[in-house]
Amino acid sequence: MGARPSRRQVPEAPRVTLATLPPELLVQVLSHVPPRALVTRCRPVCRAWRDVVDGSSVWLLQLARDRSAEGRALYALAQRCPADDDHQDEFPFCALARFCLRAPLGRNLIFNSCGEQGFRGWEVEHGGNGWAVEKNLTVVSGAPSQTCFVTSFEWCFKRQLVDLLMEGVWQELLDSAQIEICIADWWGARENCGCVYRLRVRLLDEYENEVVKFSASPNPVLQWTESSCRQVSHVFTDFGKGIRYVSFEQYGRDTRSWVGHYGALVTHSSVRLRIRLS
């Protein structure tokens, strides 16, 4: 009988787990996890993972994967203007984490811009019969809801204060002179009644002191002339350092002093941030 072949056991290779990865590789792996899952699911796992999520490296890697012109510009700014997290006692997580979670660039930072949720998010002063919310008389392209705010026969005023840091922007990015603040508002009139409309948008510092202002006072719409909506817009550039808030303020009334809601209609208000590429 021939000799039986030996059955030598090949030793198993040591298993590689996330717990055994060196910190630099763990950062690379976790950088592929979506931002919300990073915070809600990965951060509580252990102290090492929490330290990664609370640091800036994993978030910089997420920014680096956006190869668009704006993405490359943002990544360069994030390296050149790192956040110092002075406000970490006011906001949870590091500044870059808040930025990736909130994604403020390009998003409309005005809440309830068309009155689809009544007056939520707005400070309101009622003149005459006060503000009301109605369906649009004409379609406003791109609006999240075809509804509008309507004024009365005395001046009606409403305001929304946008906290740019709360929305996810870090202060050093705002101070970099590479951010533009784009504001827009749609307004119009009823065909059977004229109206007057005013817009004022102010950039404020952390103490709500005015730094820069834009005002628009279009000519009143006369009775029986038109009922279409038109847009007012402006871009704030080179607004200096220390900006934290945008105060978006609207005024309106009718020109006939009619009881009811026949004054200026306003809708689809917006405040958006963008990177200046040039």
XYZ file of C-alpha atoms in Angstrom:
278
model
C 0.000 0.000 0.000
C 1.228 3.448 -0.863
C 1.793 6.157 1.703
C -1.204 8.381 2.367
C -0.702 11.998 1.374
C -0.139 14.294 4.340
C -3.006 16.612 5.156
C -1.120 19.598 6.423
C -3.331 22.438 7.547
C -2.649 25.804 5.994
C -2.769 28.422 8.749
C -5.634 30.877 8.353
C -4.717 34.413 7.470
C -5.527 36.821 10.281
C -8.881 38.471 9.789
C -8.850 42.149 9.033
C -11.697 44.043 10.706
C -12.504 47.719 10.903
C -11.442 47.627 14.529
C -7.898 46.661 13.530
C -7.486 49.213 10.751
C -4.950 51.972 11.349
C -6.589 55.390 11.830
C -5.692 56.705 8.354
C -7.375 53.710 6.667
C -10.406 53.941 8.946
C -10.853 57.566 7.843
C -10.712 56.480 4.185
C -13.334 53.748 4.729
C -15.748 55.919 6.723
C -15.474 58.759 4.206
C -17.598 56.657 1.826
C -20.522 56.576 4.292
C -23.299 59.150 3.656
C -23.139 62.124 6.069
C -26.304 61.386 8.033
C -25.370 57.731 8.546
C -21.881 58.797 9.639
C -23.363 60.879 12.439
C -26.312 58.710 13.490
C -24.896 55.186 13.005
C -21.102 55.278 12.874
C -20.339 57.876 15.517
C -21.948 55.910 18.419
C -20.057 52.672 17.624
C -16.938 53.357 19.678
C -14.569 56.088 20.775
C -12.242 55.630 17.776
C -15.111 56.043 15.309
C -16.469 59.012 17.233
C -13.069 60.706 17.045
C -12.993 60.177 13.269
C -16.489 61.608 12.766
C -15.748 64.555 15.062
C -12.576 65.385 13.149
C -12.285 67.245 9.860
C -10.361 64.690 7.749
C -13.310 62.410 6.942
C -15.421 65.395 5.876
C -12.654 66.893 3.725
C -12.450 63.573 1.868
C -16.195 63.754 1.204
C -15.823 67.268 -0.197
C -12.883 66.172 -2.360
C -15.058 63.675 -4.248
C -17.140 66.421 -5.853
C -15.191 67.037 -9.077
C -17.483 69.752 -10.422
C -16.041 73.247 -10.790
C -17.929 74.375 -7.687
C -16.881 71.250 -5.789
C -13.199 71.773 -6.555
C -13.461 75.440 -5.568
C -15.193 74.514 -2.310
C -12.546 71.919 -1.448
C -9.787 74.467 -2.062
C -11.602 76.978 0.176
C -12.091 74.382 2.913
C -8.336 73.805 2.960
C -7.462 77.489 2.722
C -10.093 78.684 5.216
C -10.397 75.912 7.816
C -13.122 76.245 10.415
C -11.912 76.948 13.939
C -15.141 75.633 15.522
C -15.594 78.647 17.792
C -19.326 77.891 17.801
C -19.063 74.194 18.730
C -20.678 74.936 22.102
C -23.663 76.368 20.183
C -23.928 73.698 17.481
C -23.320 69.936 17.622
C -20.505 68.377 15.556
C -17.645 70.112 13.802
C -18.264 72.850 11.229
C -17.425 70.661 8.214
C -19.800 67.974 9.470
C -22.603 70.536 9.760
C -21.824 71.752 6.252
C -21.996 68.251 4.735
C -25.167 67.426 6.675
C -27.024 70.632 5.830
C -25.665 71.111 2.269
C -26.356 74.875 2.238
C -24.919 75.743 -1.189
C -27.641 76.162 -3.804
C -30.444 75.301 -1.391
C -33.196 77.833 -0.677
C -32.579 78.916 2.904
C -35.982 80.614 3.209
C -38.421 78.346 5.042
C -42.044 78.210 3.844
C -41.351 80.518 0.908
C -44.824 80.310 -0.647
C -47.067 80.118 2.408
C -47.704 76.401 1.953
C -47.375 76.122 5.744
C -49.289 79.242 6.612
C -47.072 81.810 8.341
C -44.645 79.344 9.934
C -41.118 80.715 9.968
C -42.185 84.342 9.418
C -42.468 87.306 11.779
C -45.686 89.001 10.676
C -47.211 92.445 11.211
C -50.784 92.741 9.946
C -52.109 96.004 8.499
C -55.702 96.514 7.383
C -57.276 93.068 7.295
C -53.811 91.529 7.597
C -51.940 88.989 5.539
C -53.654 86.002 3.956
C -52.510 82.945 1.979
C -54.207 82.180 -1.339
C -53.642 80.205 -4.524
C -51.523 81.887 -7.192
C -53.380 83.767 -9.907
C -50.641 82.807 -12.382
C -48.155 79.926 -12.300
C -44.736 80.777 -10.852
C -42.190 78.466 -12.441
C -39.999 76.510 -10.033
C -42.000 77.403 -6.927
C -42.437 74.533 -4.428
C -46.131 75.453 -4.067
C -48.495 77.493 -6.211
C -49.641 79.600 -3.270
C -48.811 83.152 -2.218
C -49.026 85.651 0.618
C -51.500 88.515 0.010
C -51.530 91.959 1.647
C -54.401 94.274 2.547
C -55.351 97.984 2.385
C -52.731 99.142 4.899
C -49.039 98.309 4.976
C -48.438 94.663 5.806
C -44.941 93.555 6.799
C -43.272 90.186 7.244
C -39.727 89.118 7.892
C -37.633 85.977 8.090
C -34.220 85.893 9.736
C -31.880 83.307 8.189
C -29.018 82.156 10.429
C -26.273 81.187 7.978
C -24.253 79.312 10.605
C -27.311 77.337 11.652
C -27.874 76.447 7.994
C -24.422 74.831 7.847
C -21.974 77.494 6.633
C -18.861 78.077 8.728
C -17.753 81.616 9.518
C -14.353 81.440 7.815
C -16.073 80.412 4.566
C -18.414 83.402 4.780
C -15.432 85.666 5.449
C -13.412 84.310 2.492
C -14.830 86.801 -0.060
C -15.596 83.800 -2.292
C -19.234 83.362 -1.238
C -22.128 85.127 -2.988
C -25.558 85.525 -1.409
C -28.295 85.478 -4.058
C -31.743 86.725 -3.088
C -34.947 86.743 -5.137
C -38.645 87.415 -4.653
C -41.728 87.118 -6.852
C -44.542 89.634 -6.535
C -47.624 90.734 -8.424
C -51.086 92.285 -8.287
C -54.700 91.470 -8.940
C -55.975 92.818 -12.241
C -58.865 94.723 -10.617
C -56.807 96.510 -7.944
C -53.439 98.209 -7.952
C -50.766 97.557 -5.354
C -47.480 98.741 -3.879
C -44.605 96.389 -3.012
C -41.300 96.887 -1.200
C -38.424 94.500 -0.510
C -35.520 95.026 1.860
C -32.789 92.456 2.493
C -30.121 93.172 5.108
C -26.937 91.283 5.951
C -26.347 91.376 9.701
C -23.461 90.498 12.006
C -23.717 88.146 15.002
C -25.272 90.957 17.081
C -27.839 91.647 14.310
C -26.257 94.961 13.386
C -26.752 95.901 9.731
C -23.640 95.600 7.550
C -25.012 95.701 3.983
C -28.507 96.395 2.626
C -30.427 95.949 -0.628
C -33.782 97.654 -1.195
C -36.243 97.435 -4.071
C -39.193 99.797 -4.561
C -40.727 99.018 -7.956
C -43.304 101.372 -9.406
C -46.830 100.652 -8.124
C -48.986 98.446 -10.317
C -52.043 100.405 -11.489
C -55.586 99.093 -11.476
C -56.694 97.185 -14.623
C -53.186 97.092 -16.079
C -51.792 93.592 -15.423
C -51.956 90.595 -13.121
C -48.713 88.777 -13.913
C -45.925 88.081 -11.408
C -42.477 89.560 -11.798
C -39.186 88.895 -10.030
C -36.860 91.090 -7.992
C -33.338 89.713 -7.506
C -29.929 90.775 -6.250
C -26.516 89.206 -5.576
C -24.440 90.281 -2.579
C -20.693 90.053 -3.260
C -17.652 91.321 -1.365
C -19.782 91.991 1.687
C -16.887 91.865 4.120
C -16.317 89.793 7.234
C -18.539 88.987 10.169
C -21.857 88.306 8.376
C -24.057 85.761 10.136
C -27.712 86.583 9.375
C -29.832 87.502 6.355
C -32.933 89.521 7.223
C -35.505 89.111 4.403
C -38.233 91.771 4.729
C -41.353 92.332 2.585
C -43.947 95.117 2.588
C -47.155 95.471 0.594
C -50.603 97.080 0.370
C -53.264 97.892 -2.190
C -53.826 101.308 -3.798
C -57.632 101.445 -3.466
C -58.065 100.985 0.304
C -60.491 98.134 -0.245
C -61.522 95.953 2.672
C -60.147 92.458 2.206
C -56.954 91.223 0.572
C -56.392 93.109 -2.666
C -52.800 94.252 -2.114
C -49.456 92.973 -3.334
C -49.002 89.215 -3.677
C -45.584 87.754 -2.775
C -44.281 84.220 -3.219
C -41.262 81.994 -3.907
C -38.862 84.107 -1.840
C -35.323 82.746 -1.829
C -31.896 83.152 -0.269
C -29.215 80.959 -1.847
C -25.462 80.744 -1.424
C -22.972 79.959 -4.161
C -19.221 79.848 -4.642
C -17.766 82.629 -6.757
C -15.748 80.808 -9.408
C -14.070 83.732 -11.152
